[in-house]
Amino acid sequence: MKKRFYLIDGIRGLAIVNMVLFHFLYDVFILYGRQPDWYGRTGTFLWQQGICWTFILISGLVWHLGRKGNLKRGLILNFWGLVVSVVTLIAEPQAAVWFGILNFIGCAVLLMILANRVFCKIPPVAGVIGSMILFFLFRDVQQGVLGLASHPLAVLPEWLYQSRILTPFGFPFPGFRSSDYFPMLPWFFLFSAGYFFYPILQSSRKLQDVCSVRIPLLSKLGTWSIWIYLIHQPVATGICMLLFR
């Protein structure tokens, strides 16, 4: 029987707590206009990125643990992602979610089923390093460049950004708007970094012992992350309606 990595559950639980708080403040400060400049602050950006990175890296890592059920898991995540899109479009059209975190992770899980045949042959350390290099290379692909937008290495052709079909891959069409957008580029490379870290974890007894440590409550919350994600926004919206209407 595989050892349960309770610390990873705990880290995911901490991320879900931060996500709930972040989205509640987003509703208060942005949707209800209490502090319109909040989202543009550096601290807010770093907080949001830290939450996203945590979920995506862990999703890539635990791909190995759920290998037999990954097809079903990927399809279920995509289903719930579509539900979130429909609900947000009806409830808050100005903040609708298109290809959000659930759809991304669902597609990444499915894509990795195919990529695993090649990726499993790559040395794990090289895989982690290569994944992170590619992640930063494609970091600002939504803005039409390879490399960082402030220091672009190459400008991508405009035709990539004219089709709705390419939007999930990281090439949004003109006028596209989503309150939670995680395209395959660059985020799949962060997912693959987590994927490649798992063999490193498996080869180290010390790392396994550390990752087996439980964090009270957070380790439990981490196992419920999908359900907390699905219910937290309606709850936050309801609280805001009571407070500000």
PDB file of C-alpha atoms in Angstrom:
ATOM      1  CA  MET A   1       0.000   0.000   0.000  1.00  0.00           C
ATOM      2  CA  LYS A   2       1.320   3.449  -0.928  1.00  0.00           C
ATOM      3  CA  LYS A   3       2.241   5.760   1.935  1.00  0.00           C
ATOM      4  CA  ARG A   4      -0.114   8.712   2.412  1.00  0.00           C
ATOM      5  CA  PHE A   5       1.686  12.045   2.135  1.00  0.00           C
ATOM      6  CA  TYR A   6      -0.311  13.963   4.735  1.00  0.00           C
ATOM      7  CA  LEU A   7       1.945  17.018   4.538  1.00  0.00           C
ATOM      8  CA  ILE A   8       1.009  17.450   0.873  1.00  0.00           C
ATOM      9  CA  ASP A   9      -2.658  17.250   1.869  1.00  0.00           C
ATOM     10  CA  GLY A  10      -1.914  19.865   4.530  1.00  0.00           C
ATOM     11  CA  ILE A  11      -0.215  22.206   2.067  1.00  0.00           C
ATOM     12  CA  ARG A  12      -3.180  21.831  -0.270  1.00  0.00           C
ATOM     13  CA  GLY A  13      -5.484  22.495   2.687  1.00  0.00           C
ATOM     14  CA  LEU A  14      -3.577  25.701   3.475  1.00  0.00           C
ATOM     15  CA  ALA A  15      -3.880  26.713  -0.173  1.00  0.00           C
ATOM     16  CA  ILE A  16      -7.643  26.119  -0.166  1.00  0.00           C
ATOM     17  CA  VAL A  17      -8.043  28.274   2.962  1.00  0.00           C
ATOM     18  CA  ASN A  18      -6.043  31.047   1.295  1.00  0.00           C
ATOM     19  CA  MET A  19      -8.083  30.658  -1.889  1.00  0.00           C
ATOM     20  CA  VAL A  20     -11.386  31.029  -0.024  1.00  0.00           C
ATOM     21  CA  LEU A  21     -10.127  34.168   1.720  1.00  0.00           C
ATOM     22  CA  PHE A  22      -8.667  35.572  -1.506  1.00  0.00           C
ATOM     23  CA  HIS A  23     -11.887  35.102  -3.480  1.00  0.00           C
ATOM     24  CA  PHE A  24     -13.972  36.596  -0.682  1.00  0.00           C
ATOM     25  CA  LEU A  25     -11.770  39.699  -0.639  1.00  0.00           C
ATOM     26  CA  TYR A  26     -11.920  39.815  -4.444  1.00  0.00           C
ATOM     27  CA  ASP A  27     -15.709  39.936  -4.251  1.00  0.00           C
ATOM     28  CA  VAL A  28     -15.635  42.651  -1.591  1.00  0.00           C
ATOM     29  CA  PHE A  29     -12.912  44.844  -3.064  1.00  0.00           C
ATOM     30  CA  ILE A  30     -13.465  44.377  -6.810  1.00  0.00           C
ATOM     31  CA  LEU A  31     -17.004  43.174  -7.556  1.00  0.00           C
ATOM     32  CA  TYR A  32     -18.495  45.409  -4.858  1.00  0.00           C
ATOM     33  CA  GLY A  33     -15.996  48.203  -5.500  1.00  0.00           C
ATOM     34  CA  ARG A  34     -14.820  48.666  -1.921  1.00  0.00           C
ATOM     35  CA  GLN A  35     -11.142  48.901  -2.953  1.00  0.00           C
ATOM     36  CA  PRO A  36     -10.809  48.838  -6.764  1.00  0.00           C
ATOM     37  CA  ASP A  37      -7.006  49.033  -6.788  1.00  0.00           C
ATOM     38  CA  TRP A  38      -6.580  45.970  -4.545  1.00  0.00           C
ATOM     39  CA  TYR A  39      -6.206  43.457  -7.369  1.00  0.00           C
ATOM     40  CA  GLY A  40      -3.424  45.431  -9.026  1.00  0.00           C
ATOM     41  CA  ARG A  41      -1.179  45.481  -5.969  1.00  0.00           C
ATOM     42  CA  THR A  42       2.067  43.499  -5.929  1.00  0.00           C
ATOM     43  CA  GLY A  43       1.202  41.743  -2.676  1.00  0.00           C
ATOM     44  CA  THR A  44      -2.165  40.646  -4.060  1.00  0.00           C
ATOM     45  CA  PHE A  45      -0.513  39.300  -7.215  1.00  0.00           C
ATOM     46  CA  LEU A  46       2.090  37.323  -5.251  1.00  0.00           C
ATOM     47  CA  TRP A  47      -0.589  35.914  -2.947  1.00  0.00           C
ATOM     48  CA  GLN A  48      -2.736  34.827  -5.882  1.00  0.00           C
ATOM     49  CA  GLN A  49       0.226  33.295  -7.712  1.00  0.00           C
ATOM     50  CA  GLY A  50       1.319  31.407  -4.602  1.00  0.00           C
ATOM     51  CA  ILE A  51      -2.119  29.801  -4.307  1.00  0.00           C
ATOM     52  CA  CYS A  52      -2.193  28.847  -7.999  1.00  0.00           C
ATOM     53  CA  TRP A  53       1.346  27.477  -8.032  1.00  0.00           C
ATOM     54  CA  THR A  54       0.605  25.315  -5.007  1.00  0.00           C
ATOM     55  CA  PHE A  55      -2.498  23.709  -6.507  1.00  0.00           C
ATOM     56  CA  ILE A  56      -0.901  23.081  -9.894  1.00  0.00           C
ATOM     57  CA  LEU A  57       2.402  21.691  -8.592  1.00  0.00           C
ATOM     58  CA  ILE A  58       0.592  19.357  -6.193  1.00  0.00           C
ATOM     59  CA  SER A  59      -1.813  18.245  -8.946  1.00  0.00           C
ATOM     60  CA  GLY A  60       1.164  17.263 -11.096  1.00  0.00           C
ATOM     61  CA  LEU A  61       2.825  15.441  -8.212  1.00  0.00           C
ATOM     62  CA  VAL A  62      -0.220  13.401  -7.208  1.00  0.00           C
ATOM     63  CA  TRP A  63      -0.914  12.436 -10.832  1.00  0.00           C
ATOM     64  CA  HIS A  64       1.235   9.366 -10.144  1.00  0.00           C
ATOM     65  CA  LEU A  65      -0.772   8.432  -7.044  1.00  0.00           C
ATOM     66  CA  GLY A  66      -4.060   8.377  -8.938  1.00  0.00           C
ATOM     67  CA  ARG A  67      -2.719   6.776 -12.100  1.00  0.00           C
ATOM     68  CA  LYS A  68      -5.507   4.170 -12.413  1.00  0.00           C
ATOM     69  CA  GLY A  69      -8.274   6.727 -11.993  1.00  0.00           C
ATOM     70  CA  ASN A  70      -6.758   9.644 -13.886  1.00  0.00           C
ATOM     71  CA  LEU A  71      -9.004   9.298 -16.937  1.00  0.00           C
ATOM     72  CA  LYS A  72     -12.114   9.496 -14.768  1.00  0.00           C
ATOM     73  CA  ARG A  73     -10.622  12.257 -12.608  1.00  0.00           C
ATOM     74  CA  GLY A  74      -9.702  14.375 -15.629  1.00  0.00           C
ATOM     75  CA  LEU A  75     -13.210  14.051 -17.079  1.00  0.00           C
ATOM     76  CA  ILE A  76     -14.866  14.872 -13.737  1.00  0.00           C
ATOM     77  CA  LEU A  77     -12.704  17.963 -13.237  1.00  0.00           C
ATOM     78  CA  ASN A  78     -13.604  19.183 -16.715  1.00  0.00           C
ATOM     79  CA  PHE A  79     -17.294  18.562 -16.012  1.00  0.00           C
ATOM     80  CA  TRP A  80     -17.184  20.651 -12.837  1.00  0.00           C
ATOM     81  CA  GLY A  81     -15.175  23.298 -14.649  1.00  0.00           C
ATOM     82  CA  LEU A  82     -17.965  23.607 -17.211  1.00  0.00           C
ATOM     83  CA  VAL A  83     -20.532  23.790 -14.398  1.00  0.00           C
ATOM     84  CA  VAL A  84     -18.579  26.670 -12.847  1.00  0.00           C
ATOM     85  CA  SER A  85     -18.559  28.453 -16.232  1.00  0.00           C
ATOM     86  CA  VAL A  86     -22.320  28.107 -16.653  1.00  0.00           C
ATOM     87  CA  VAL A  87     -23.131  29.148 -13.072  1.00  0.00           C
ATOM     88  CA  THR A  88     -20.841  32.185 -13.118  1.00  0.00           C
ATOM     89  CA  LEU A  89     -22.170  33.243 -16.522  1.00  0.00           C
ATOM     90  CA  ILE A  90     -25.711  33.225 -15.134  1.00  0.00           C
ATOM     91  CA  ALA A  91     -24.966  34.660 -11.680  1.00  0.00           C
ATOM     92  CA  GLU A  92     -22.186  37.141 -12.462  1.00  0.00           C
ATOM     93  CA  PRO A  93     -21.763  37.655 -16.229  1.00  0.00           C
ATOM     94  CA  GLN A  94     -19.119  40.334 -15.654  1.00  0.00           C
ATOM     95  CA  ALA A  95     -17.017  37.819 -13.714  1.00  0.00           C
ATOM     96  CA  ALA A  96     -17.722  34.635 -15.685  1.00  0.00           C
ATOM     97  CA  VAL A  97     -15.077  31.897 -15.614  1.00  0.00           C
ATOM     98  CA  TRP A  98     -13.826  30.506 -18.931  1.00  0.00           C
ATOM     99  CA  PHE A  99     -11.206  27.750 -18.870  1.00  0.00           C
ATOM    100  CA  GLY A 100     -10.529  28.209 -15.177  1.00  0.00           C
ATOM    101  CA  ILE A 101      -8.357  26.177 -12.818  1.00  0.00           C
ATOM    102  CA  LEU A 102     -10.640  23.102 -12.841  1.00  0.00           C
ATOM    103  CA  ASN A 103     -10.703  22.855 -16.630  1.00  0.00           C
ATOM    104  CA  PHE A 104      -6.955  23.370 -16.767  1.00  0.00           C
ATOM    105  CA  ILE A 105      -6.139  20.667 -14.202  1.00  0.00           C
ATOM    106  CA  GLY A 106      -8.647  18.314 -15.815  1.00  0.00           C
ATOM    107  CA  CYS A 107      -7.055  18.769 -19.249  1.00  0.00           C
ATOM    108  CA  ALA A 108      -3.529  18.543 -17.794  1.00  0.00           C
ATOM    109  CA  VAL A 109      -4.397  15.241 -16.106  1.00  0.00           C
ATOM    110  CA  LEU A 110      -5.721  13.853 -19.391  1.00  0.00           C
ATOM    111  CA  LEU A 111      -2.807  15.171 -21.460  1.00  0.00           C
ATOM    112  CA  MET A 112      -0.319  13.644 -19.038  1.00  0.00           C
ATOM    113  CA  ILE A 113      -1.820  10.199 -19.687  1.00  0.00           C
ATOM    114  CA  LEU A 114      -0.457  10.543 -23.218  1.00  0.00           C
ATOM    115  CA  ALA A 115       2.728  12.435 -22.315  1.00  0.00           C
ATOM    116  CA  ASN A 116       3.673   9.943 -19.594  1.00  0.00           C
ATOM    117  CA  ARG A 117       5.020   7.483 -22.178  1.00  0.00           C
ATOM    118  CA  VAL A 118       7.719  10.002 -23.083  1.00  0.00           C
ATOM    119  CA  PHE A 119       8.073  11.878 -19.799  1.00  0.00           C
ATOM    120  CA  CYS A 120       8.727   8.726 -17.769  1.00  0.00           C
ATOM    121  CA  LYS A 121      11.983   8.290 -19.701  1.00  0.00           C
ATOM    122  CA  ILE A 122      13.298  11.757 -18.780  1.00  0.00           C
ATOM    123  CA  PRO A 123      15.569  12.005 -15.686  1.00  0.00           C
ATOM    124  CA  PRO A 124      13.441  13.640 -12.951  1.00  0.00           C
ATOM    125  CA  VAL A 125      15.878  16.441 -12.076  1.00  0.00           C
ATOM    126  CA  ALA A 126      16.260  17.348 -15.755  1.00  0.00           C
ATOM    127  CA  GLY A 127      12.479  17.214 -16.063  1.00  0.00           C
ATOM    128  CA  VAL A 128      11.921  19.657 -13.194  1.00  0.00           C
ATOM    129  CA  ILE A 129      14.556  22.083 -14.506  1.00  0.00           C
ATOM    130  CA  GLY A 130      13.357  21.821 -18.100  1.00  0.00           C
ATOM    131  CA  SER A 131       9.719  22.289 -17.059  1.00  0.00           C
ATOM    132  CA  MET A 132      10.519  25.458 -15.119  1.00  0.00           C
ATOM    133  CA  ILE A 133      12.576  26.882 -17.976  1.00  0.00           C
ATOM    134  CA  LEU A 134       9.685  26.268 -20.382  1.00  0.00           C
ATOM    135  CA  PHE A 135       7.211  27.693 -17.870  1.00  0.00           C
ATOM    136  CA  PHE A 136       9.064  31.003 -17.722  1.00  0.00           C
ATOM    137  CA  LEU A 137       9.684  30.954 -21.480  1.00  0.00           C
ATOM    138  CA  PHE A 138       5.912  30.792 -22.066  1.00  0.00           C
ATOM    139  CA  ARG A 139       5.006  32.810 -18.953  1.00  0.00           C
ATOM    140  CA  ASP A 140       3.625  35.813 -20.889  1.00  0.00           C
ATOM    141  CA  VAL A 141       2.451  34.053 -24.043  1.00  0.00           C
ATOM    142  CA  GLN A 142      -1.000  35.607 -23.475  1.00  0.00           C
ATOM    143  CA  GLN A 143       0.595  38.976 -24.172  1.00  0.00           C
ATOM    144  CA  GLY A 144       1.966  37.832 -27.499  1.00  0.00           C
ATOM    145  CA  VAL A 145       5.576  37.159 -26.565  1.00  0.00           C
ATOM    146  CA  LEU A 146       7.943  34.404 -25.536  1.00  0.00           C
ATOM    147  CA  GLY A 147       9.884  35.229 -22.389  1.00  0.00           C
ATOM    148  CA  LEU A 148       8.836  37.888 -19.915  1.00  0.00           C
ATOM    149  CA  ALA A 149       6.745  40.746 -21.285  1.00  0.00           C
ATOM    150  CA  SER A 150       9.276  43.225 -19.896  1.00  0.00           C
ATOM    151  CA  HIS A 151      12.141  41.373 -21.642  1.00  0.00           C
ATOM    152  CA  PRO A 152      10.617  39.448 -24.572  1.00  0.00           C
ATOM    153  CA  LEU A 153      12.728  36.955 -26.479  1.00  0.00           C
ATOM    154  CA  ALA A 154      10.386  36.798 -29.467  1.00  0.00           C
ATOM    155  CA  VAL A 155       7.096  38.271 -30.630  1.00  0.00           C
ATOM    156  CA  LEU A 156       4.478  35.708 -31.645  1.00  0.00           C
ATOM    157  CA  PRO A 157       2.373  36.093 -34.826  1.00  0.00           C
ATOM    158  CA  GLU A 158      -0.987  37.835 -34.444  1.00  0.00           C
ATOM    159  CA  TRP A 159      -2.925  35.065 -36.181  1.00  0.00           C
ATOM    160  CA  LEU A 160      -2.479  32.878 -33.105  1.00  0.00           C
ATOM    161  CA  TYR A 161      -4.751  35.255 -31.203  1.00  0.00           C
ATOM    162  CA  GLN A 162      -7.594  35.472 -33.705  1.00  0.00           C
ATOM    163  CA  SER A 163      -9.303  32.118 -33.056  1.00  0.00           C
ATOM    164  CA  ARG A 164     -11.503  31.118 -30.119  1.00  0.00           C
ATOM    165  CA  ILE A 165     -10.274  27.537 -30.562  1.00  0.00           C
ATOM    166  CA  LEU A 166      -6.748  28.476 -29.476  1.00  0.00           C
ATOM    167  CA  THR A 167      -7.858  30.392 -26.364  1.00  0.00           C
ATOM    168  CA  PRO A 168      -7.591  27.346 -24.006  1.00  0.00           C
ATOM    169  CA  PHE A 169      -4.011  26.846 -25.203  1.00  0.00           C
ATOM    170  CA  GLY A 170      -2.861  30.319 -24.133  1.00  0.00           C
ATOM    171  CA  PHE A 171      -3.727  32.456 -27.167  1.00  0.00           C
ATOM    172  CA  PRO A 172      -6.828  34.484 -26.151  1.00  0.00           C
ATOM    173  CA  PHE A 173      -8.913  36.053 -28.916  1.00  0.00           C
ATOM    174  CA  PRO A 174      -9.573  39.818 -28.972  1.00  0.00           C
ATOM    175  CA  GLY A 175     -12.051  40.829 -26.283  1.00  0.00           C
ATOM    176  CA  PHE A 176     -11.687  37.586 -24.324  1.00  0.00           C
ATOM    177  CA  ARG A 177     -12.366  38.004 -20.617  1.00  0.00           C
ATOM    178  CA  SER A 178     -12.362  35.501 -17.762  1.00  0.00           C
ATOM    179  CA  SER A 179     -12.120  36.012 -14.020  1.00  0.00           C
ATOM    180  CA  ASP A 180     -10.185  32.749 -13.704  1.00  0.00           C
ATOM    181  CA  TYR A 181      -8.139  31.855 -16.802  1.00  0.00           C
ATOM    182  CA  PHE A 182      -5.528  29.079 -16.752  1.00  0.00           C
ATOM    183  CA  PRO A 183      -4.571  28.087 -20.311  1.00  0.00           C
ATOM    184  CA  MET A 184      -2.378  25.092 -21.087  1.00  0.00           C
ATOM    185  CA  LEU A 185       0.514  27.434 -21.848  1.00  0.00           C
ATOM    186  CA  PRO A 186       2.350  28.171 -19.652  1.00  0.00           C
ATOM    187  CA  TRP A 187       0.641  26.285 -16.820  1.00  0.00           C
ATOM    188  CA  PHE A 188       1.093  22.753 -18.138  1.00  0.00           C
ATOM    189  CA  PHE A 189       4.835  23.114 -17.601  1.00  0.00           C
ATOM    190  CA  LEU A 190       4.273  23.924 -13.924  1.00  0.00           C
ATOM    191  CA  PHE A 191       2.061  20.834 -13.719  1.00  0.00           C
ATOM    192  CA  SER A 192       4.829  18.766 -15.319  1.00  0.00           C
ATOM    193  CA  ALA A 193       7.355  20.154 -12.815  1.00  0.00           C
ATOM    194  CA  GLY A 194       5.206  18.598 -10.071  1.00  0.00           C
ATOM    195  CA  TYR A 195       4.985  15.392 -12.114  1.00  0.00           C
ATOM    196  CA  PHE A 196       8.788  15.151 -12.334  1.00  0.00           C
ATOM    197  CA  PHE A 197       9.232  15.931  -8.637  1.00  0.00           C
ATOM    198  CA  TYR A 198       7.335  12.802  -7.593  1.00  0.00           C
ATOM    199  CA  PRO A 199      10.144  10.334  -8.542  1.00  0.00           C
ATOM    200  CA  ILE A 200      12.571  12.548  -6.601  1.00  0.00           C
ATOM    201  CA  LEU A 201      10.287  12.292  -3.589  1.00  0.00           C
ATOM    202  CA  GLN A 202       9.984   8.528  -4.019  1.00  0.00           C
ATOM    203  CA  SER A 203      13.757   8.091  -4.113  1.00  0.00           C
ATOM    204  CA  SER A 204      14.344   9.914  -0.812  1.00  0.00           C
ATOM    205  CA  ARG A 205      13.339   8.273   2.470  1.00  0.00           C
ATOM    206  CA  LYS A 206      13.896  11.557   4.325  1.00  0.00           C
ATOM    207  CA  LEU A 207      11.551  13.446   2.007  1.00  0.00           C
ATOM    208  CA  GLN A 208       8.947  10.709   2.388  1.00  0.00           C
ATOM    209  CA  ASP A 209       9.177  10.887   6.174  1.00  0.00           C
ATOM    210  CA  VAL A 210       8.755  14.669   6.091  1.00  0.00           C
ATOM    211  CA  CYS A 211       5.802  14.439   3.712  1.00  0.00           C
ATOM    212  CA  SER A 212       4.120  11.872   5.972  1.00  0.00           C
ATOM    213  CA  VAL A 213       3.695  14.429   8.769  1.00  0.00           C
ATOM    214  CA  ARG A 214       0.099  15.429   9.445  1.00  0.00           C
ATOM    215  CA  ILE A 215      -0.969  19.043   9.889  1.00  0.00           C
ATOM    216  CA  PRO A 216      -4.046  19.081  12.147  1.00  0.00           C
ATOM    217  CA  LEU A 217      -7.223  20.095  10.272  1.00  0.00           C
ATOM    218  CA  LEU A 218      -5.338  21.323   7.178  1.00  0.00           C
ATOM    219  CA  SER A 219      -4.421  17.780   6.107  1.00  0.00           C
ATOM    220  CA  LYS A 220      -8.109  16.867   6.294  1.00  0.00           C
ATOM    221  CA  LEU A 221      -9.210  19.992   4.445  1.00  0.00           C
ATOM    222  CA  GLY A 222      -6.750  19.138   1.688  1.00  0.00           C
ATOM    223  CA  THR A 223      -8.655  15.939   0.912  1.00  0.00           C
ATOM    224  CA  TRP A 224     -11.867  17.946   0.443  1.00  0.00           C
ATOM    225  CA  SER A 225     -10.375  20.686  -1.737  1.00  0.00           C
ATOM    226  CA  ILE A 226     -12.563  20.085  -4.809  1.00  0.00           C
ATOM    227  CA  TRP A 227     -15.787  20.312  -2.806  1.00  0.00           C
ATOM    228  CA  ILE A 228     -14.638  23.378  -0.892  1.00  0.00           C
ATOM    229  CA  TYR A 229     -13.737  24.998  -4.202  1.00  0.00           C
ATOM    230  CA  LEU A 230     -17.185  24.294  -5.644  1.00  0.00           C
ATOM    231  CA  ILE A 231     -19.172  25.690  -2.716  1.00  0.00           C
ATOM    232  CA  HIS A 232     -16.981  28.540  -1.481  1.00  0.00           C
ATOM    233  CA  GLN A 233     -17.865  31.107  -4.146  1.00  0.00           C
ATOM    234  CA  PRO A 234     -21.665  30.832  -3.771  1.00  0.00           C
ATOM    235  CA  VAL A 235     -21.190  31.150  -0.008  1.00  0.00           C
ATOM    236  CA  ALA A 236     -18.900  34.185  -0.412  1.00  0.00           C
ATOM    237  CA  THR A 237     -21.381  35.776  -2.845  1.00  0.00           C
ATOM    238  CA  GLY A 238     -24.237  35.192  -0.419  1.00  0.00           C
ATOM    239  CA  ILE A 239     -22.318  36.804   2.438  1.00  0.00           C
ATOM    240  CA  CYS A 240     -21.480  39.817   0.274  1.00  0.00           C
ATOM    241  CA  MET A 241     -25.114  40.206  -0.749  1.00  0.00           C
ATOM    242  CA  LEU A 242     -26.131  40.245   2.912  1.00  0.00           C
ATOM    243  CA  LEU A 243     -23.410  42.731   3.816  1.00  0.00           C
ATOM    244  CA  PHE A 244     -23.650  45.170   0.902  1.00  0.00           C
ATOM    245  CA  ARG A 245     -27.202  45.018  -0.408  1.00  0.00           C
TER     246      ARG A 245
END
